[in-house]
Short mmCIF file of C-alpha atoms in Angstrom, two decimals:
data_model
loop_
_atom_site.label_atom_id
_atom_site.label_comp_id
_atom_site.label_asym_id
_atom_site.label_seq_id
_atom_site.Cartn_x
_atom_site.Cartn_y
_atom_site.Cartn_z
CA UNK A 1 -28.56 -35.10 22.70
CA UNK A 2 -30.71 -35.53 25.54
CA UNK A 3 -33.25 -38.21 25.36
CA UNK A 4 -36.69 -37.43 23.93
CA UNK A 5 -39.33 -36.94 26.18
CA UNK A 6 -42.03 -37.92 23.62
CA UNK A 7 -41.69 -41.18 21.66
CA UNK A 8 -44.41 -42.63 19.09
CA UNK A 9 -44.74 -45.97 18.11
CA UNK A 10 -46.95 -47.63 15.42
CA UNK A 11 -49.97 -47.12 17.24
CA UNK A 12 -49.13 -45.18 20.43
CA UNK A 13 -47.89 -41.82 21.69
CA UNK A 14 -45.73 -42.04 24.79
CA UNK A 15 -45.25 -38.78 26.80
CA UNK A 16 -44.41 -37.60 30.24
CA UNK A 17 -47.77 -37.49 32.74
CA UNK A 18 -48.93 -34.29 34.09
CA UNK A 19 -51.00 -33.29 37.35
CA UNK A 20 -53.93 -33.25 34.55
CA UNK A 21 -53.82 -36.60 34.19
CA UNK A 22 -54.30 -37.73 37.80
CA UNK A 23 -57.98 -39.02 37.14
CA UNK A 24 -56.93 -41.35 34.56
CA UNK A 25 -53.73 -42.46 36.39
CA UNK A 26 -55.75 -43.42 39.42
CA UNK A 27 -58.40 -45.23 37.54
CA UNK A 28 -55.73 -47.14 35.64
CA UNK A 29 -54.09 -48.25 38.89
CA UNK A 30 -57.36 -49.03 40.89
CA UNK A 31 -58.86 -51.39 38.32
CA UNK A 32 -58.74 -54.87 39.86
CA UNK A 33 -59.29 -56.61 36.69
CA UNK A 34 -55.73 -55.86 35.58
CA UNK A 35 -54.22 -56.91 38.66
CA UNK A 36 -55.59 -60.71 38.73
CA UNK A 37 -52.13 -62.04 39.13
CA UNK A 38 -51.33 -59.85 42.18
CA UNK A 39 -54.43 -58.29 43.54
CA UNK A 40 -52.30 -56.90 46.55
CA UNK A 41 -50.03 -54.99 44.24
CA UNK A 42 -52.93 -52.71 43.25
CA UNK A 43 -53.03 -49.18 44.90
CA UNK A 44 -55.44 -49.68 47.87
CA UNK A 45 -56.82 -46.30 47.69
CA UNK A 46 -57.25 -43.38 45.30
CA UNK A 47 -54.69 -41.26 47.53
CA UNK A 48 -52.18 -44.30 47.18
CA UNK A 49 -52.58 -44.18 43.06
CA UNK A 50 -51.87 -40.36 43.42
CA UNK A 51 -48.93 -40.73 45.48
CA UNK A 52 -47.75 -43.16 42.71
CA UNK A 53 -48.23 -40.41 40.18
CA UNK A 54 -46.17 -37.89 42.32
CA UNK A 55 -43.28 -39.89 42.75
CA UNK A 56 -43.23 -40.53 38.58
CA UNK A 57 -43.27 -36.74 38.20
CA UNK A 58 -40.48 -36.38 40.82
CA UNK A 59 -38.48 -39.05 39.16
CA UNK A 60 -39.16 -37.15 35.75
CA UNK A 61 -37.73 -34.03 37.49
CA UNK A 62 -34.77 -35.83 39.04
CA UNK A 63 -33.68 -38.02 35.86
CA UNK A 64 -35.14 -36.62 32.88
CA UNK A 65 -36.94 -39.72 32.18
CA UNK A 66 -39.39 -41.95 33.62
CA UNK A 67 -42.72 -43.59 33.13
CA UNK A 68 -44.86 -42.21 29.86
CA UNK A 69 -48.56 -42.06 29.46
CA UNK A 70 -49.48 -44.05 26.60
CA UNK A 71 -52.27 -42.67 24.05
CA UNK A 72 -53.97 -44.02 21.27
CA UNK A 73 -52.66 -42.54 18.26
CA UNK A 74 -56.13 -41.85 16.73
CA UNK A 75 -58.57 -41.38 19.67
CA UNK A 76 -55.60 -39.60 22.01
CA UNK A 77 -57.49 -41.96 24.74
CA UNK A 78 -55.40 -43.50 27.54
CA UNK A 79 -54.58 -46.75 27.00
CA UNK A 80 -51.85 -47.23 29.76
CA UNK A 81 -48.47 -46.46 31.27
CA UNK A 82 -45.14 -47.44 30.67
CA UNK A 83 -41.51 -46.65 30.76
CA UNK A 84 -38.27 -46.79 32.80
CA UNK A 85 -37.45 -46.17 36.47
CA UNK A 86 -33.95 -45.70 37.84
CA UNK A 87 -33.49 -48.22 41.00
CA UNK A 88 -31.00 -46.78 43.61
CA UNK A 89 -28.60 -46.37 40.45
CA UNK A 90 -28.26 -50.31 40.05
CA UNK A 91 -30.57 -50.59 37.14
CA UNK A 92 -33.62 -49.49 35.24
CA UNK A 93 -36.80 -51.29 35.88
CA UNK A 94 -39.14 -51.76 32.78
CA UNK A 95 -42.76 -51.00 33.83
CA UNK A 96 -46.25 -51.09 32.09
CA UNK A 97 -49.80 -51.23 32.59
CA UNK A 98 -52.72 -51.33 30.33
CA UNK A 99 -56.33 -50.20 30.53
CA UNK A 100 -58.07 -53.36 30.69
CA UNK A 101 -59.93 -52.80 27.26
CA UNK A 102 -56.44 -52.57 25.84
CA UNK A 103 -55.20 -56.20 26.96
CA UNK A 104 -54.94 -59.03 24.32
CA UNK A 105 -54.10 -56.48 21.43
CA UNK A 106 -50.21 -56.60 21.67
CA UNK A 107 -49.76 -53.08 22.98
CA UNK A 108 -47.83 -54.45 26.01
CA UNK A 109 -45.47 -55.56 24.00
CA UNK A 110 -45.55 -52.37 21.60
CA UNK A 111 -44.83 -50.72 24.87
CA UNK A 112 -42.20 -52.66 26.04
CA UNK A 113 -40.17 -52.81 22.75
CA UNK A 114 -40.11 -49.19 22.80
CA UNK A 115 -39.22 -48.76 26.43
CA UNK A 116 -36.20 -51.25 26.10
CA UNK A 117 -34.98 -49.64 22.72
CA UNK A 118 -35.21 -45.99 24.27
CA UNK A 119 -33.12 -47.17 27.31
CA UNK A 120 -30.41 -48.84 25.14
CA UNK A 121 -30.21 -45.69 22.99
CA UNK A 122 -30.50 -42.75 25.13
CA UNK A 123 -30.68 -43.61 29.04
CA UNK A 124 -27.87 -44.35 31.56
CA UNK A 125 -25.74 -47.29 30.64
CA UNK A 126 -27.51 -49.60 33.62
CA UNK A 127 -28.74 -53.05 33.14
CA UNK A 128 -32.36 -52.87 31.78
CA UNK A 129 -34.80 -55.40 33.74
CA UNK A 130 -38.32 -56.41 33.99
CA UNK A 131 -39.68 -57.96 37.26
CA UNK A 132 -42.22 -60.62 36.58
CA UNK A 133 -44.12 -63.33 38.39
CA UNK A 134 -43.95 -66.53 36.27
CA UNK A 135 -47.56 -66.53 37.07
CA UNK A 136 -48.32 -63.73 34.72
CA UNK A 137 -47.83 -65.47 31.47
CA UNK A 138 -48.75 -62.83 29.34
CA UNK A 139 -46.05 -60.46 30.92
CA UNK A 140 -43.59 -63.34 30.64
CA UNK A 141 -44.24 -63.60 27.03
CA UNK A 142 -43.82 -59.87 26.53
CA UNK A 143 -40.62 -59.93 28.33
CA UNK A 144 -39.07 -62.71 26.31
CA UNK A 145 -40.54 -60.87 23.12
CA UNK A 146 -38.92 -57.94 24.02
CA UNK A 147 -35.68 -59.27 23.69
CA UNK A 148 -34.75 -59.93 27.55
CA UNK A 149 -33.70 -63.22 29.16
CA UNK A 150 -34.13 -64.87 32.50
CA UNK A 151 -31.27 -63.81 34.84
CA UNK A 152 -32.40 -64.64 38.34
CA UNK A 153 -35.23 -63.82 40.89
CA UNK A 154 -35.82 -61.00 43.32
CA UNK A 155 -38.13 -60.59 46.25
CA UNK A 156 -40.01 -57.29 45.87
CA UNK A 157 -41.12 -55.22 49.09
CA UNK A 158 -44.93 -55.73 48.64
CA UNK A 159 -44.74 -59.43 47.89
CA UNK A 160 -46.87 -61.69 50.38
CA UNK A 161 -44.92 -63.82 52.81
CA UNK A 162 -45.71 -67.18 50.85
CA UNK A 163 -45.48 -65.54 47.33
CA UNK A 164 -42.65 -66.72 44.98
CA UNK A 165 -39.96 -64.00 44.19
CA UNK A 166 -40.55 -62.34 40.90
CA UNK A 167 -38.20 -63.65 37.79
CA UNK A 168 -35.42 -60.98 36.64
CA UNK A 169 -35.69 -60.44 33.14
CA UNK A 170 -32.69 -58.41 31.35
CA UNK A 171 -32.22 -56.97 28.38
CA UNK A 172 -29.11 -57.74 26.45
CA UNK A 173 -25.88 -55.04 26.97
CA UNK A 174 -24.15 -53.16 24.48
CA UNK A 175 -20.48 -53.22 24.06
CA UNK A 176 -18.25 -51.44 21.37
CA UNK A 177 -14.99 -52.64 20.14
CA UNK A 178 -12.20 -52.16 18.03
CA UNK A 179 -10.40 -55.43 18.30
CA UNK A 180 -12.29 -58.98 18.70
CA UNK A 181 -10.89 -61.71 21.29
CA UNK A 182 -11.01 -65.13 19.88
CA UNK A 183 -14.07 -65.98 21.40
CA UNK A 184 -15.98 -63.01 20.23
CA UNK A 185 -14.37 -63.35 16.93
CA UNK A 186 -15.85 -67.11 16.42
CA UNK A 187 -19.20 -66.07 17.53
CA UNK A 188 -19.34 -63.05 15.05
CA UNK A 189 -18.09 -65.25 12.35
CA UNK A 190 -20.61 -68.10 13.29
CA UNK A 191 -23.27 -65.35 13.68
CA UNK A 192 -22.65 -63.93 9.98
CA UNK A 193 -22.57 -67.35 8.40
CA UNK A 194 -26.07 -68.29 10.03
CA UNK A 195 -27.38 -65.13 9.15
CA UNK A 196 -26.24 -65.50 5.20
CA UNK A 197 -27.79 -68.91 5.44
CA UNK A 198 -31.08 -67.69 6.82
CA UNK A 199 -31.49 -65.33 3.84
CA UNK A 200 -30.17 -62.24 5.69
CA UNK A 201 -28.78 -59.18 3.47
CA UNK A 202 -25.36 -59.10 4.51
CA UNK A 203 -23.15 -59.36 1.39
CA UNK A 204 -23.74 -62.84 0.84
CA UNK A 205 -26.06 -65.46 -0.78
CA UNK A 206 -27.38 -68.35 1.37
CA UNK A 207 -24.45 -71.07 1.42
CA UNK A 208 -21.64 -68.84 1.09
CA UNK A 209 -18.54 -70.56 2.22
CA UNK A 210 -17.14 -69.87 5.93
CA UNK A 211 -13.90 -68.83 4.20
CA UNK A 212 -15.32 -66.25 1.84
CA UNK A 213 -17.26 -64.65 5.11
CA UNK A 214 -14.01 -64.80 7.34
CA UNK A 215 -12.21 -62.90 4.46
CA UNK A 216 -14.66 -60.32 4.87
CA UNK A 217 -14.70 -60.38 8.42
CA UNK A 218 -10.91 -59.68 8.09
CA UNK A 219 -11.41 -56.75 5.91
CA UNK A 220 -13.53 -55.19 8.69
CA UNK A 221 -10.81 -56.13 11.29
CA UNK A 222 -8.30 -54.35 9.17
CA UNK A 223 -10.40 -51.42 9.30
CA UNK A 224 -10.91 -51.70 12.94
CA UNK A 225 -7.15 -51.59 13.48
CA UNK A 226 -6.76 -48.56 11.27
CA UNK A 227 -9.13 -46.72 13.33
CA UNK A 228 -11.74 -46.35 10.81
CA UNK A 229 -14.36 -48.84 12.11
CA UNK A 230 -15.90 -49.65 15.54
CA UNK A 231 -17.96 -52.83 15.93
CA UNK A 232 -21.07 -52.61 18.16
CA UNK A 233 -21.97 -55.98 19.78
CA UNK A 234 -25.20 -56.78 21.44
CA UNK A 235 -24.30 -59.48 24.08
CA UNK A 236 -26.41 -61.86 26.05
CA UNK A 237 -26.96 -60.86 29.88
CA UNK A 238 -26.85 -64.32 30.76
CA UNK A 239 -23.58 -65.74 29.02
CA UNK A 240 -22.24 -62.92 27.16
CA UNK A 241 -22.88 -64.72 23.91
CA UNK A 242 -22.84 -62.41 20.87
CA UNK A 243 -26.48 -62.03 19.86
CA UNK A 244 -26.20 -59.15 17.28
CA UNK A 245 -23.62 -56.77 15.73
CA UNK A 246 -23.18 -54.06 13.31
CA UNK A 247 -20.05 -51.94 12.13
CA UNK A 248 -19.79 -48.44 12.14
CA UNK A 249 -17.25 -47.16 9.40
CA UNK A 250 -15.59 -43.93 8.96
CA UNK A 251 -15.07 -42.80 5.54
CA UNK A 252 -11.49 -41.06 4.27
CA UNK A 253 -13.10 -37.86 3.20
CA UNK A 254 -12.63 -35.41 6.13
CA UNK A 255 -15.55 -33.34 4.96
CA UNK A 256 -17.62 -36.32 5.81
CA UNK A 257 -16.46 -37.08 9.38
CA UNK A 258 -19.72 -36.03 11.21
CA UNK A 259 -21.16 -39.11 9.16
CA UNK A 260 -20.66 -43.00 9.39
CA UNK A 261 -21.93 -45.84 7.47
CA UNK A 262 -23.58 -48.76 9.02
CA UNK A 263 -22.61 -52.32 7.54
CA UNK A 264 -23.43 -55.95 8.77
CA UNK A 265 -26.46 -55.51 10.73
CA UNK A 266 -26.88 -58.97 12.10
CA UNK A 267 -28.84 -60.88 14.93
CA UNK A 268 -29.16 -64.32 16.09
CA UNK A 269 -31.43 -66.06 13.59
CA UNK A 270 -32.62 -68.43 15.97
CA UNK A 271 -34.21 -65.61 18.09
CA UNK A 272 -35.99 -63.50 15.24
CA UNK A 273 -39.32 -61.86 16.09
CA UNK A 274 -37.70 -61.26 19.46
CA UNK A 275 -36.93 -57.37 19.27
CA UNK A 276 -33.08 -57.74 18.71
CA UNK A 277 -32.73 -55.90 15.59
CA UNK A 278 -34.47 -53.04 17.14
CA UNK A 279 -32.18 -53.34 20.39
CA UNK A 280 -29.16 -53.57 17.97
CA UNK A 281 -30.14 -50.34 15.95
CA UNK A 282 -30.60 -48.56 19.40
CA UNK A 283 -27.32 -49.67 20.45
CA UNK A 284 -25.63 -48.76 17.06
CA UNK A 285 -27.09 -45.18 17.49
CA UNK A 286 -25.91 -44.70 21.15
CA UNK A 287 -22.39 -45.71 20.15
CA UNK A 288 -22.30 -43.62 17.08
CA UNK A 289 -24.00 -40.51 19.08
CA UNK A 290 -21.52 -40.93 21.79
CA UNK A 291 -18.68 -40.48 19.06
CA UNK A 292 -20.26 -37.22 17.83
CA UNK A 293 -21.55 -38.75 14.85
CA UNK A 294 -24.68 -36.80 13.25
CA UNK A 295 -25.60 -38.71 10.30
CA UNK A 296 -25.98 -42.59 9.66
CA UNK A 297 -26.11 -44.05 6.31
CA UNK A 298 -26.73 -47.79 5.55
CA UNK A 299 -27.64 -49.89 2.26
CA UNK A 300 -30.40 -52.29 1.84
CA UNK A 301 -31.36 -54.71 -1.17
CA UNK A 302 -34.73 -53.96 -2.57
CA UNK A 303 -37.18 -56.94 -2.21
CA UNK A 304 -35.50 -57.68 1.35
CA UNK A 305 -38.55 -55.80 3.34
CA UNK A 306 -35.57 -54.04 5.38
CA UNK A 307 -36.85 -50.52 4.42
CA UNK A 308 -39.68 -51.04 6.56
CA UNK A 309 -37.97 -52.07 9.50
CA UNK A 310 -35.19 -49.32 8.99
CA UNK A 311 -37.97 -47.07 8.68
CA UNK A 312 -39.41 -47.81 12.05
CA UNK A 313 -35.96 -46.91 13.25
CA UNK A 314 -36.13 -43.40 12.00
CA UNK A 315 -34.32 -43.80 8.34
CA UNK A 316 -35.64 -42.37 5.33
CA UNK A 317 -34.66 -43.42 1.92
CA UNK A 318 -31.99 -40.83 0.30
CA UNK A 319 -31.54 -42.57 -3.00
CA UNK A 320 -31.31 -46.07 -5.14
CA UNK A 321 -29.23 -47.38 -7.99
CA UNK A 322 -31.61 -49.27 -10.13
CA UNK A 323 -30.46 -53.12 -10.53
CA UNK A 324 -27.17 -52.57 -9.16
CA UNK A 325 -27.01 -55.72 -7.12
CA UNK A 326 -27.08 -58.86 -9.12
CA UNK A 327 -28.41 -61.67 -7.22
CA UNK A 328 -28.65 -64.08 -10.16
CA UNK A 329 -28.19 -63.79 -13.97
CA UNK A 330 -31.03 -62.05 -15.06
CA UNK A 331 -32.04 -61.19 -11.53
CA UNK A 332 -31.35 -57.59 -10.19
CA UNK A 333 -32.19 -55.66 -7.10
CA UNK A 334 -31.85 -51.89 -6.44
CA UNK A 335 -29.24 -50.73 -4.11
CA UNK A 336 -31.11 -48.54 -1.73
CA UNK A 337 -29.35 -46.01 0.52
CA UNK A 338 -31.17 -44.93 3.79
CA UNK A 339 -29.99 -42.26 6.30
CA UNK A 340 -30.72 -41.07 9.31
CA UNK A 341 -29.90 -37.93 11.51
CA UNK A 342 -29.16 -38.47 15.00
CA UNK A 343 -29.82 -35.16 16.23
CA UNK A 344 -33.26 -35.55 14.73
CA UNK A 345 -33.03 -32.47 12.70
CA UNK A 346 -34.98 -32.73 9.29
CA UNK A 347 -33.16 -33.98 6.19
CA UNK A 348 -33.60 -31.19 3.62
CA UNK A 349 -32.06 -31.35 0.27
CA UNK A 350 -29.53 -28.93 -0.74
CA UNK A 351 -30.93 -28.50 -4.44
CA UNK A 352 -27.70 -26.54 -5.66
CA UNK A 353 -26.12 -27.90 -8.69
#
C-alpha cells in the first residue's frame, strides 16, 4: 500500500501543498516572528519562499511524499507546514513550521509526532532525524517529546560562521526478529517486568514474579521458532537498547492467514509521554504490511484507557466479552477486541448467520 497523501491528527488535516497555496506558503516563511532563533534562515524574499514551495512540489513528484500543509480541522485555515524530506538518500529530515498565532498550543508536537509515525510506518527505511539548534528550546522539547534522541551534531549549509552546529535528533529504529540474542532477550524480559510493575496491561498484574514473565516470554520464543510469531523491536538510535516491543502472531487456521494478532505491546515506562507507543504501533503496522497482512487484531482490558490510544492508531472495537478478565475476586474487566485493516478498507460486518 502506498503511503497516504493526506493524514489527519486530533486537530489537523495534513495534505500536500499545491500552487494555489503559494500566498499562504510565502507568508508562513517570511514572518520574522517565527524565525527568532535564526533570522538568517528565513526566506529573504517572496521569490525565495516561492522557490521553496517549488522544490517541495518537486519532492512530492519525485518521492511520493514530502512536506504537508497543515490545516485546522474546524476552520480549514493554514496553521503551518510539516513533514519529511529525503536528504540525499541518507536520512529523512523532519521539518515543521507554524504560523505565529499557532505557537504555544502544542501544534508543533502534534505535527512532529504524526510525521515521525508516518515515516516509520510508510516511508523508506532510512533514519528519521530532526536538526535543531539548542537555543530553540521549544523545538528541542518537541523533538524529545516525539521520541527522538540526541545522536550528534551537523553544520547546516546556511549556518553563520560563528553559529553553533545543529543537534541531530533521531527516531528509534525498527527491527523485526524471529529469535533474540542474549542481550535482546534480557532487555525484552526486563522491559516486560517493568511494564507490569508500572501497571501496564500485558498479561500480568503489578508485582508478577520475574520467573513467571520469563516463562511467558519463552512461550513467545517457541512460537517464533515455529514460524508463527515475529517480534517487532523499537531500538534506541543511540545504543540500540530495546525501547519497545510487540509480537505479531499468525493463527493455525489457513482461512485467517491474511490476519495477525498483536500481543504484548510494551514501551519503556521511564519514557512514557514521549510518543514511543505510537512509534511502536507504526513499526508494527510496517512489519505486518510488509508480510502481506491485511487485518490486525489486539485485545485490551476495559478500564485501562487503551481503547482511546489504539483508536488514534486506526483501530475500532470489534467485540467484547463482558467480565472475562478477573483482576481480583469480585473485580472483573471486559476483554475488548480491537481491529484495524492495514489497507484502510472500511470494516463492514457480514450479517449472514
